[in-house]
mmCIF file of C-alpha atoms in Angstrom:
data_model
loop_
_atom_site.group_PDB
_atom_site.id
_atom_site.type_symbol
_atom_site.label_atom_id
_atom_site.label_comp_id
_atom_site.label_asym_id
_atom_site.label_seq_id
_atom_site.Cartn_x
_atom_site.Cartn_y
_atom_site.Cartn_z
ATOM 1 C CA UNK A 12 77.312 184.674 -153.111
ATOM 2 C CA UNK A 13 79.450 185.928 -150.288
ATOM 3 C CA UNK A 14 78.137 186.944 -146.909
ATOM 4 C CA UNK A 15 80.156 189.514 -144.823
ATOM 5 C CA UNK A 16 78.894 190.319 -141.508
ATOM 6 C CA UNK A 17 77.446 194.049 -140.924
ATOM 7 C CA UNK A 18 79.208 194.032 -137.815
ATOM 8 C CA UNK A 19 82.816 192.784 -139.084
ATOM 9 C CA UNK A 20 85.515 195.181 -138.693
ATOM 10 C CA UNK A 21 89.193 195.310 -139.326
ATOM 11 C CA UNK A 22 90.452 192.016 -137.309
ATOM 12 C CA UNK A 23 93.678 192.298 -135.687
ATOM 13 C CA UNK A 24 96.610 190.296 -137.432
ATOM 14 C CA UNK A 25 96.736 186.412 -135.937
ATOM 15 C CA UNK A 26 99.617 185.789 -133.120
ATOM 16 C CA UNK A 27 101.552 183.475 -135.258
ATOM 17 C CA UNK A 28 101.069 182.183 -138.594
ATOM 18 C CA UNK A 29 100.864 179.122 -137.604
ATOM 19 C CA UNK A 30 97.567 176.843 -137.499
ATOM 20 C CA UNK A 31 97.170 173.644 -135.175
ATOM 21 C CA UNK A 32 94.410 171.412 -135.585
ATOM 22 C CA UNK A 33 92.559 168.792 -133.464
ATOM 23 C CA UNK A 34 89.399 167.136 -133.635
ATOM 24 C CA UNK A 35 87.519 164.481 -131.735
ATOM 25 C CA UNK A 36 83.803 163.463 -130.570
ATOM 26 C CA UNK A 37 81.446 164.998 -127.933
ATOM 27 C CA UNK A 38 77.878 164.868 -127.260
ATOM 28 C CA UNK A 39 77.851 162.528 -129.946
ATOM 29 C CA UNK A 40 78.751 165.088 -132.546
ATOM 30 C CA UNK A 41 82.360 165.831 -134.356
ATOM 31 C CA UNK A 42 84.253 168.557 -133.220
ATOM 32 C CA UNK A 43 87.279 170.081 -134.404
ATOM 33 C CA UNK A 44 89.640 173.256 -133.454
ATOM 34 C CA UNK A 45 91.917 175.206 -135.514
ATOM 35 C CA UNK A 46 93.672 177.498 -133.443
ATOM 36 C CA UNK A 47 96.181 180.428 -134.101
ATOM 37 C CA UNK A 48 98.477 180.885 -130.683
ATOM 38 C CA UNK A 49 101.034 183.300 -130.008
ATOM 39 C CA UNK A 50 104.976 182.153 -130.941
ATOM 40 C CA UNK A 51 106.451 180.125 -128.861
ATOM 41 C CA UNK A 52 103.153 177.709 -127.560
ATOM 42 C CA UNK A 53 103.056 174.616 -127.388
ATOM 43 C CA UNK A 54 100.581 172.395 -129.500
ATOM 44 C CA UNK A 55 100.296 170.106 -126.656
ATOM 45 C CA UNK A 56 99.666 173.084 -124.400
ATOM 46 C CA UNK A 57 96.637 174.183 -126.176
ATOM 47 C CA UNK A 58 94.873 170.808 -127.195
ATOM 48 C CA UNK A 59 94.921 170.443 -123.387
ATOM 49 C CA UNK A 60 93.219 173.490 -122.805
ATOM 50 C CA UNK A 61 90.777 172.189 -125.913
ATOM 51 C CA UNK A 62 90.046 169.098 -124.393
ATOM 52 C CA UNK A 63 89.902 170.278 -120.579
ATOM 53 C CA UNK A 64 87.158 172.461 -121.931
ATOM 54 C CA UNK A 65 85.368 169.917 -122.743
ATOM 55 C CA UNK A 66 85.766 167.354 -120.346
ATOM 56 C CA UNK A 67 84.317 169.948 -117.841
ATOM 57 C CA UNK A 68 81.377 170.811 -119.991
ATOM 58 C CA UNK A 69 80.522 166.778 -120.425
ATOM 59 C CA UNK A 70 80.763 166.848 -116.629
ATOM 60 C CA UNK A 71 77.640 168.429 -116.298
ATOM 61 C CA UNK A 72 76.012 168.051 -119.521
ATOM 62 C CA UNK A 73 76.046 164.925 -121.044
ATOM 63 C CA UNK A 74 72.887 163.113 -120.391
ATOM 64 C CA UNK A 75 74.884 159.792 -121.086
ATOM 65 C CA UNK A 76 77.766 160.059 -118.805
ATOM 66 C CA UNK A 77 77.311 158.465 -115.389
ATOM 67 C CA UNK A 78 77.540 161.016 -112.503
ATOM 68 C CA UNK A 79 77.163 164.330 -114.198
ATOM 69 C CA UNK A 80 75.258 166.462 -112.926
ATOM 70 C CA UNK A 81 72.324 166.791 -115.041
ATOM 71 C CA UNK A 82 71.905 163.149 -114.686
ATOM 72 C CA UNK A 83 72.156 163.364 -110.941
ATOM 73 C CA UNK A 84 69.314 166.278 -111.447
ATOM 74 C CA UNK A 85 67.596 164.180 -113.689
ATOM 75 C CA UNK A 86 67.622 161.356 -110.973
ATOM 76 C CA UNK A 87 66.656 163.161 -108.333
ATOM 77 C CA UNK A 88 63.946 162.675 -105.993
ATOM 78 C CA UNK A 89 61.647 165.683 -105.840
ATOM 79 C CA UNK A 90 62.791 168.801 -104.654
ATOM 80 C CA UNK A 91 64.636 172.175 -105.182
ATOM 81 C CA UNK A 92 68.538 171.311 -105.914
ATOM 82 C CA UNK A 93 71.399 173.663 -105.914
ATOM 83 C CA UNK A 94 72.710 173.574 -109.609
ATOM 84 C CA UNK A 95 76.591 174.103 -110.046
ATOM 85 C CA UNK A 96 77.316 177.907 -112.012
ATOM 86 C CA UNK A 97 77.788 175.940 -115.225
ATOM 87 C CA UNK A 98 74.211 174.517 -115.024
ATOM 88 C CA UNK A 99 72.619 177.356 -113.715
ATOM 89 C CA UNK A 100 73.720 179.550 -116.498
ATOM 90 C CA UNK A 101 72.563 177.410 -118.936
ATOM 91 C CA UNK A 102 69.438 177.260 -117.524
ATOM 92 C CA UNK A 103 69.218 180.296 -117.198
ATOM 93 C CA UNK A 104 70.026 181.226 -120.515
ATOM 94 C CA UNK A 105 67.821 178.489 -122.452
ATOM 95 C CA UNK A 106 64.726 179.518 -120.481
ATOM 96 C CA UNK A 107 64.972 182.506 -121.297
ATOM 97 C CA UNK A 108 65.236 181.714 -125.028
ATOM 98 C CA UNK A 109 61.845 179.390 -124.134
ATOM 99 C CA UNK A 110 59.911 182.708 -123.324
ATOM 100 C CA UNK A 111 61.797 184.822 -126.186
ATOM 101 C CA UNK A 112 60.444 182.188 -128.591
ATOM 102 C CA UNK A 113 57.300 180.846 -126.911
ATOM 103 C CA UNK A 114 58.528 177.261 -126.169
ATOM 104 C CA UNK A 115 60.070 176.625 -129.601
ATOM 105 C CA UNK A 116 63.367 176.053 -127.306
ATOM 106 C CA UNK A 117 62.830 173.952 -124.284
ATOM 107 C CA UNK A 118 65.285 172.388 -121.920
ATOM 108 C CA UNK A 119 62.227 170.097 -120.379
ATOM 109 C CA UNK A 120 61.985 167.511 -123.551
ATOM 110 C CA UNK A 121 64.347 165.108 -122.415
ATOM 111 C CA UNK A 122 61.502 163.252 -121.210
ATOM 112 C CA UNK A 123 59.433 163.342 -124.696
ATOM 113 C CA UNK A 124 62.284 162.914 -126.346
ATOM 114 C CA UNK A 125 63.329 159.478 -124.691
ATOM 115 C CA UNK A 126 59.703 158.523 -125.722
ATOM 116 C CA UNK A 127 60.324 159.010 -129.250
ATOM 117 C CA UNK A 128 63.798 157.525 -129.369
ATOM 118 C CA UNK A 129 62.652 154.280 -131.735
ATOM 119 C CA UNK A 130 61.172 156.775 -134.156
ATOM 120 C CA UNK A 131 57.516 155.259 -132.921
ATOM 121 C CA UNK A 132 54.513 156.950 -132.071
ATOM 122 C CA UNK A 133 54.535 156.773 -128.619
ATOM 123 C CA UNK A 134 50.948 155.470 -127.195
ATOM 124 C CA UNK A 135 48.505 157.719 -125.976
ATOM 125 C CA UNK A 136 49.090 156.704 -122.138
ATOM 126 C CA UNK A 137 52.562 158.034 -122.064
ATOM 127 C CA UNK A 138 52.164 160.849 -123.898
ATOM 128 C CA UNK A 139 49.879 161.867 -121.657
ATOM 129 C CA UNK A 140 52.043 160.986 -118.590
ATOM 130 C CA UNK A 141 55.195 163.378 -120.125
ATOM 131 C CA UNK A 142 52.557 166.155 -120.348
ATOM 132 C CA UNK A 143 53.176 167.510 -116.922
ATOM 133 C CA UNK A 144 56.654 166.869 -116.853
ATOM 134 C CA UNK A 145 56.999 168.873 -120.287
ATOM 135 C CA UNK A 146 57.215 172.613 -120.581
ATOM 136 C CA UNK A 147 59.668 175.287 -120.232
ATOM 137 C CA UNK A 148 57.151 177.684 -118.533
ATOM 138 C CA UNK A 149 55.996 175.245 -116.052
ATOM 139 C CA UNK A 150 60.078 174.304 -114.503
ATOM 140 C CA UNK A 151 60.170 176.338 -110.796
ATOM 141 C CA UNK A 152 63.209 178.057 -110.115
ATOM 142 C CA UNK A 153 64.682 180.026 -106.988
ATOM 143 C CA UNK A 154 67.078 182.320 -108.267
ATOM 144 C CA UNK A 155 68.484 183.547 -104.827
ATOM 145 C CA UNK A 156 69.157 179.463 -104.052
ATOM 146 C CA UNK A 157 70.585 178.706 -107.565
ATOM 147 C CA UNK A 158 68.732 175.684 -107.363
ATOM 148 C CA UNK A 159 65.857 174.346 -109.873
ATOM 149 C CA UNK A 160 62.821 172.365 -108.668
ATOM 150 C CA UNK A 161 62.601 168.154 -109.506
ATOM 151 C CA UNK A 162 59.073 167.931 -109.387
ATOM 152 C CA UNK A 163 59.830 163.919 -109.822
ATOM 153 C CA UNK A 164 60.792 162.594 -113.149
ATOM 154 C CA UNK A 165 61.497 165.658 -115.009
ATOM 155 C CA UNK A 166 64.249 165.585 -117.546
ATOM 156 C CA UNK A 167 66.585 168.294 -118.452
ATOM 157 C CA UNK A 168 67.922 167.852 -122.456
ATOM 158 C CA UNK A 169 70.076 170.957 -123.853
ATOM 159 C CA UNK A 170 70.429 168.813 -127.000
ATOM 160 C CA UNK A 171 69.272 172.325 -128.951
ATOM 161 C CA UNK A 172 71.678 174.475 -127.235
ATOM 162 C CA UNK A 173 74.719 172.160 -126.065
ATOM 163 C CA UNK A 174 77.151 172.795 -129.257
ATOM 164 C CA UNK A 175 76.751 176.425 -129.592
ATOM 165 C CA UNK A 176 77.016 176.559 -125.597
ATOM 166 C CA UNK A 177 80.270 174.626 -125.962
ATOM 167 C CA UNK A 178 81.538 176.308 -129.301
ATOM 168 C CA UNK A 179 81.497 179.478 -127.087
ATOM 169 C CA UNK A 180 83.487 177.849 -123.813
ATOM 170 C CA UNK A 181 86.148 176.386 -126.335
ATOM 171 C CA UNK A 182 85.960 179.851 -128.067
ATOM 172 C CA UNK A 183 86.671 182.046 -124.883
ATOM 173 C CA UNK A 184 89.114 179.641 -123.562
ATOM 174 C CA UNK A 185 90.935 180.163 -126.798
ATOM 175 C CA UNK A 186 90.870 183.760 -126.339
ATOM 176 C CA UNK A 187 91.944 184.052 -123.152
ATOM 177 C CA UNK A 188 94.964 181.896 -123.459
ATOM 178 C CA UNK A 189 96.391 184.301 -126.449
ATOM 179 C CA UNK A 190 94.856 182.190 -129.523
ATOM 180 C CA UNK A 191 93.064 185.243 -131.135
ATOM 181 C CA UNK A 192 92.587 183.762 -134.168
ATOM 182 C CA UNK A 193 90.433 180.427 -134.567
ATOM 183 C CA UNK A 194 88.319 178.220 -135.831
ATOM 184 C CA UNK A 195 85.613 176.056 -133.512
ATOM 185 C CA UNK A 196 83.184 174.060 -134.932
ATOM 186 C CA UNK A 197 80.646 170.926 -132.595
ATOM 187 C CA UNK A 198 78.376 169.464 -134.806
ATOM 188 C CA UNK A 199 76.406 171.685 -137.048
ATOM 189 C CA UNK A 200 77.313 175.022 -135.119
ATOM 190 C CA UNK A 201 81.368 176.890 -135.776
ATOM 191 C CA UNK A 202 82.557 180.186 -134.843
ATOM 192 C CA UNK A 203 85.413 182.007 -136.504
ATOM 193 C CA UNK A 204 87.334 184.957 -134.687
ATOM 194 C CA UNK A 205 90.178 186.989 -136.197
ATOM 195 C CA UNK A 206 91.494 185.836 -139.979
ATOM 196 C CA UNK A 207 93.911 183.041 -140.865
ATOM 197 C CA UNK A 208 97.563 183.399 -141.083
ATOM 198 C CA UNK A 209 96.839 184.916 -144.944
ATOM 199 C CA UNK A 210 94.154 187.728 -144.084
ATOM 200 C CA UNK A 211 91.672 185.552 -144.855
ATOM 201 C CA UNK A 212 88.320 185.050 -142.626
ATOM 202 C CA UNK A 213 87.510 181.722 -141.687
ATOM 203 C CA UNK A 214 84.408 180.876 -144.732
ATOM 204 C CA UNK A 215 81.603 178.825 -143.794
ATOM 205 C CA UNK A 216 78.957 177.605 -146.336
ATOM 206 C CA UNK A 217 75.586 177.793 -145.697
ATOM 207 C CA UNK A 218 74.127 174.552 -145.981
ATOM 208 C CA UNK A 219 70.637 174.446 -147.714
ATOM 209 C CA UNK A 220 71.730 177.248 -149.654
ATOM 210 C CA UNK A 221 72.520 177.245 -153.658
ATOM 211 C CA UNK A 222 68.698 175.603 -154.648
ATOM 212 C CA UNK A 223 69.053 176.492 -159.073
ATOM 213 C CA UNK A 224 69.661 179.312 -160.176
ATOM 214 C CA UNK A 225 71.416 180.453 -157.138
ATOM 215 C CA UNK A 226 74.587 179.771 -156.002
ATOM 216 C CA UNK A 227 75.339 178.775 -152.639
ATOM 217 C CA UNK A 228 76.170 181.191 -149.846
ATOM 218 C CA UNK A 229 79.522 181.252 -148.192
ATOM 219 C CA UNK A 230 79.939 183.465 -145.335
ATOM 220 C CA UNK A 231 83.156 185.082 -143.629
ATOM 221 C CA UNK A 232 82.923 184.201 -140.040
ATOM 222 C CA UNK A 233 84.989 187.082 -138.442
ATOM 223 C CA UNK A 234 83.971 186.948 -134.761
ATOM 224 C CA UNK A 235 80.567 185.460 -135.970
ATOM 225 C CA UNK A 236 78.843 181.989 -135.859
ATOM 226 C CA UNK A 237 76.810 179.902 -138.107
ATOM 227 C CA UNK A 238 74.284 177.241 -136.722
ATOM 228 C CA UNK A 239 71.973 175.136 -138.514
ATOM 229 C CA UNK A 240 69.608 172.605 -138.151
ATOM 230 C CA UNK A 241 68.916 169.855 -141.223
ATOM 231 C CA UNK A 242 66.457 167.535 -141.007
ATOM 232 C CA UNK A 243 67.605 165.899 -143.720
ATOM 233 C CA UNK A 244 70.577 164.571 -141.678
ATOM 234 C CA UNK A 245 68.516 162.254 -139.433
ATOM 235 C CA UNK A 246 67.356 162.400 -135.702
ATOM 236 C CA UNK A 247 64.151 163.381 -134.674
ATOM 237 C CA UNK A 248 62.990 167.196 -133.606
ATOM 238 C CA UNK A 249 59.806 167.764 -131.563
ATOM 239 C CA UNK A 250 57.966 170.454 -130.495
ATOM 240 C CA UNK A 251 57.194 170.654 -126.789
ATOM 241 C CA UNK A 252 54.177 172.543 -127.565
ATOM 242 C CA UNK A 253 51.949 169.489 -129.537
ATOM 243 C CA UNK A 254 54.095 166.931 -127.725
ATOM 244 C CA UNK A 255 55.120 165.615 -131.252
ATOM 245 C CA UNK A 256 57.696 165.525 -134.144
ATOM 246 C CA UNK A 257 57.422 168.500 -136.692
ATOM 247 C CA UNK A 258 55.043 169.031 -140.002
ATOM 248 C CA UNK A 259 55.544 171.193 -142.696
ATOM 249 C CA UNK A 260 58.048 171.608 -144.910
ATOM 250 C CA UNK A 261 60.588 173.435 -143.516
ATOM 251 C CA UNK A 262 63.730 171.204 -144.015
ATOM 252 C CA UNK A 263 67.278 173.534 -143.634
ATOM 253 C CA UNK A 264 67.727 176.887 -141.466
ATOM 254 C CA UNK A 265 70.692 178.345 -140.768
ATOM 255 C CA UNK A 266 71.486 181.465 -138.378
ATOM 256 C CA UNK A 267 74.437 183.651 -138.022
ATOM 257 C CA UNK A 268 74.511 185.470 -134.885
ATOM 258 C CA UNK A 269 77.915 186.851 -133.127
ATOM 259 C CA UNK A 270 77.029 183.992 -130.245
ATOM 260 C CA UNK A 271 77.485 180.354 -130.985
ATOM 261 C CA UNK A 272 74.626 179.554 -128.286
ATOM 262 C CA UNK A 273 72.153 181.495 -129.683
ATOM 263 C CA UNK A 274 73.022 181.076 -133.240
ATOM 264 C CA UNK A 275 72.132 177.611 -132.053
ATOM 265 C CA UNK A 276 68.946 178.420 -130.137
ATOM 266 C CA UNK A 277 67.497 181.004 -132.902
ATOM 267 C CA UNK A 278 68.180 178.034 -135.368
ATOM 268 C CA UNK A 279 65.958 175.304 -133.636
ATOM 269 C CA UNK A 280 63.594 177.849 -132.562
ATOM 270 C CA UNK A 281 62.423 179.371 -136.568
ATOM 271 C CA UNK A 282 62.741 175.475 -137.469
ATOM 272 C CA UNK A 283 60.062 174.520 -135.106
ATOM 273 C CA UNK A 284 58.433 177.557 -135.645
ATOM 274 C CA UNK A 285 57.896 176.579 -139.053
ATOM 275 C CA UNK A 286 58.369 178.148 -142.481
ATOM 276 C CA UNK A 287 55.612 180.844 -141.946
ATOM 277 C CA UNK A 288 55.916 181.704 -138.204
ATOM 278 C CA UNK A 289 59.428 180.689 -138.484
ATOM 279 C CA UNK A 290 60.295 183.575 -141.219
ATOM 280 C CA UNK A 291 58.123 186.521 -139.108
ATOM 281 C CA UNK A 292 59.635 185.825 -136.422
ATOM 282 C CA UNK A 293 63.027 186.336 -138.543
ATOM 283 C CA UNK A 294 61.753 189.439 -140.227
ATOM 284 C CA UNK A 295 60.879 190.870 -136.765
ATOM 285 C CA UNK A 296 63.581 190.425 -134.164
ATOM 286 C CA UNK A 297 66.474 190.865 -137.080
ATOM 287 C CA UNK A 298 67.461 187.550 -136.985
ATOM 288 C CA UNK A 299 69.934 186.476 -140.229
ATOM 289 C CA UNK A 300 68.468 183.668 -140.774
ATOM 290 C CA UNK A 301 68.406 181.453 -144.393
ATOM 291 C CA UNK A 302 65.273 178.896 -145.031
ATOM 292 C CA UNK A 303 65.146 176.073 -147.208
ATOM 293 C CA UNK A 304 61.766 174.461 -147.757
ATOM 294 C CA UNK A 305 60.952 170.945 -150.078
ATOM 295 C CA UNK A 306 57.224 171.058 -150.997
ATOM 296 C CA UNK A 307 55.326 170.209 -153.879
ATOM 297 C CA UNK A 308 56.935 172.805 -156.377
ATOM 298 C CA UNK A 309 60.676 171.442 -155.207
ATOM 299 C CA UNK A 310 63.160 173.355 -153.220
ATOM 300 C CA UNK A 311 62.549 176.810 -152.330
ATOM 301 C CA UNK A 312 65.228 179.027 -150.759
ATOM 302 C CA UNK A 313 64.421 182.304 -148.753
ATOM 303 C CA UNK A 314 66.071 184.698 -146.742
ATOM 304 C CA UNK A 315 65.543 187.024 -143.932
ATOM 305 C CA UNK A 316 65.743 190.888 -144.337
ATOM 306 C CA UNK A 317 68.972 190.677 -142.202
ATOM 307 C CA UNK A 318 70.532 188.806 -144.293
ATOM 308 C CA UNK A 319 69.052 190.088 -147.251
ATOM 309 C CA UNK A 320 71.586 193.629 -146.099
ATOM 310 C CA UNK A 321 74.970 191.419 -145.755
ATOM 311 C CA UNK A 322 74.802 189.526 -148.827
ATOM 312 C CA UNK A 323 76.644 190.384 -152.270
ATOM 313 C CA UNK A 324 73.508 190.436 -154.270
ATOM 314 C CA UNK A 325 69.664 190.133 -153.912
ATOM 315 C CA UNK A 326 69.014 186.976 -155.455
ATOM 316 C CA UNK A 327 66.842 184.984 -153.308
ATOM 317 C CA UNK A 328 63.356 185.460 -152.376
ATOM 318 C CA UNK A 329 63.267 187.766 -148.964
ATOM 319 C CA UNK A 330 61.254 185.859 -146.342
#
């Protein structure tokens, strides 16, 4: 089954037909490039410009790095702080996903997250402690200052946002440096723009998709990106609502949205959402979204209206 965006028109031909490659680790995911850039660049030139990107992004995002900023934030005694443009946008941009979705995406689980890092239950006492520190709605921010308040222990996580976010960075960079034509991909989130040296788009599968009698689904990322979140590949995801790891049976969705970051963002949000909530939600905002559940009767695939409209044929149930 083949997926072709609504929105794809005719791409423009790629600079040059050739295609360099380079791949590495960030954020404790796999990423990898493949890039299209006009005659005459240099390879070196533009893995720089790959790996710059990055670098900078780490600076102020990864949780693990000593001295970047969001664990300087993270650190800090209580007060309002002045947050650097890349950390304010963010911000910014993953709250307001928080009240789009009703807390199913929250930047304020770093906290309850850390709790649940053995894969324990967590006892009652410190559950009870991340409470107040937990909650999109409840972080203060002074827009005309730039700056977000540290009430005192709060911790900032953009673990379900941070590879779309960067997917897009590497993405524009890309753009703007003449490389028209590429492929990004951090983790379970990639973005294709233009078509390969042969015409063709960049394909993606959709994983989760293909459950007997259907076959999977493949889609043509032209200027469009797939995210997904499987829980089937390990790591924990909470909801900051209960405080606690998911339950029901919602196991693969996958989102294709012309934005990396809220490809991304759409994709944690219907998982925690759930399979029910998850697929209204869907159905209502036009989301293209693609469900997998495991439950008693086996695998089920479904699919959101939106989706429903792109694909080659009608052949899974409509969520």
């Amino acid at each position: 089954r083949l997926l072709i965006p609504a929105s794809a028109g005719v791409p423009i031909r790629p600079p040059s037909d050739l295609i360099f490659e380079f791949a590495g680790h960030t954020f404790g995911q796999v990423w990898s490039v493949s890039a299209i850039a006009p005659v005459g660049t240099d390879k070196t030139s533009v893995e720089a410009l790959v790996r710059s990107t990055i670098s900078a992004q780490e600076a102020v995002f990864e949780r693990i790095q000593a001295n970047s900023e969001i664990q300087r934030f993270n650190a800090a005694p209580t007060g309002f702080w002045a947050l650097s443009d890349s950390l304010w946008g963010l911000l910014d941009a993953t709250m307001d996903m928080g009240d789009e979705t009703d807390g199913a995406v929250d930047p304020t689980l770093g906290g309850l997250l850390d709790l649940w890092a053995d894969d324990r239950q967590p006892d009652a006492e410190a559950l009870e402690r991340a409470g107040p520190l937990t909650g999109w709605q409840g972080l203060r921010m002074n827009r005309p200052a730039q700056a977000a308040l540290q009430p005192g222990g709060l911790t900032l996580d953009f673990e379900p946002v941070i590879a779309g976010h960067l997917v897009d960075a590497i993405s524009d960079r890309l753009s703007q440096s003449g490389a028209t034509a590429h492929r990004v991909q951090v983790g379970p989130v990639v973005r294709g723009v233009g078509v390969r040296p042969d015409a063709q788009p960049w394909w993606a599968p959709v994983p989760g998709s293909g459950v007997a009698p259907l076959s999977p689904i493949v889609v043509a990322l032209v200027d469009q990106s797939l995210a997904w979140v499987d829980r089937r590949d390990g790591g924990r995801i909470l909801d900051g609502r209960n405080l606690g790891p998911l339950n029901h049976e919602l196991v693969v969705v996958s989102v294709l949205d012309r934005s990396a970051f809220r490809a991304q963002a759409l994709a944690r949000a219907l998982m925690v959402m759930g399979p029910f909530d998850g697929a209204i939600y869907a159905e209502a905002l036009g989301v293209t979204a693609h469900f997998l559940t495991e439950g008693p009767r086996g695998p089920e695939e479904r699919v959101s209206p939106a989706l429903t409209a792109q694909i080659d044929a009608p052949t899974a149930h409509s969520a």
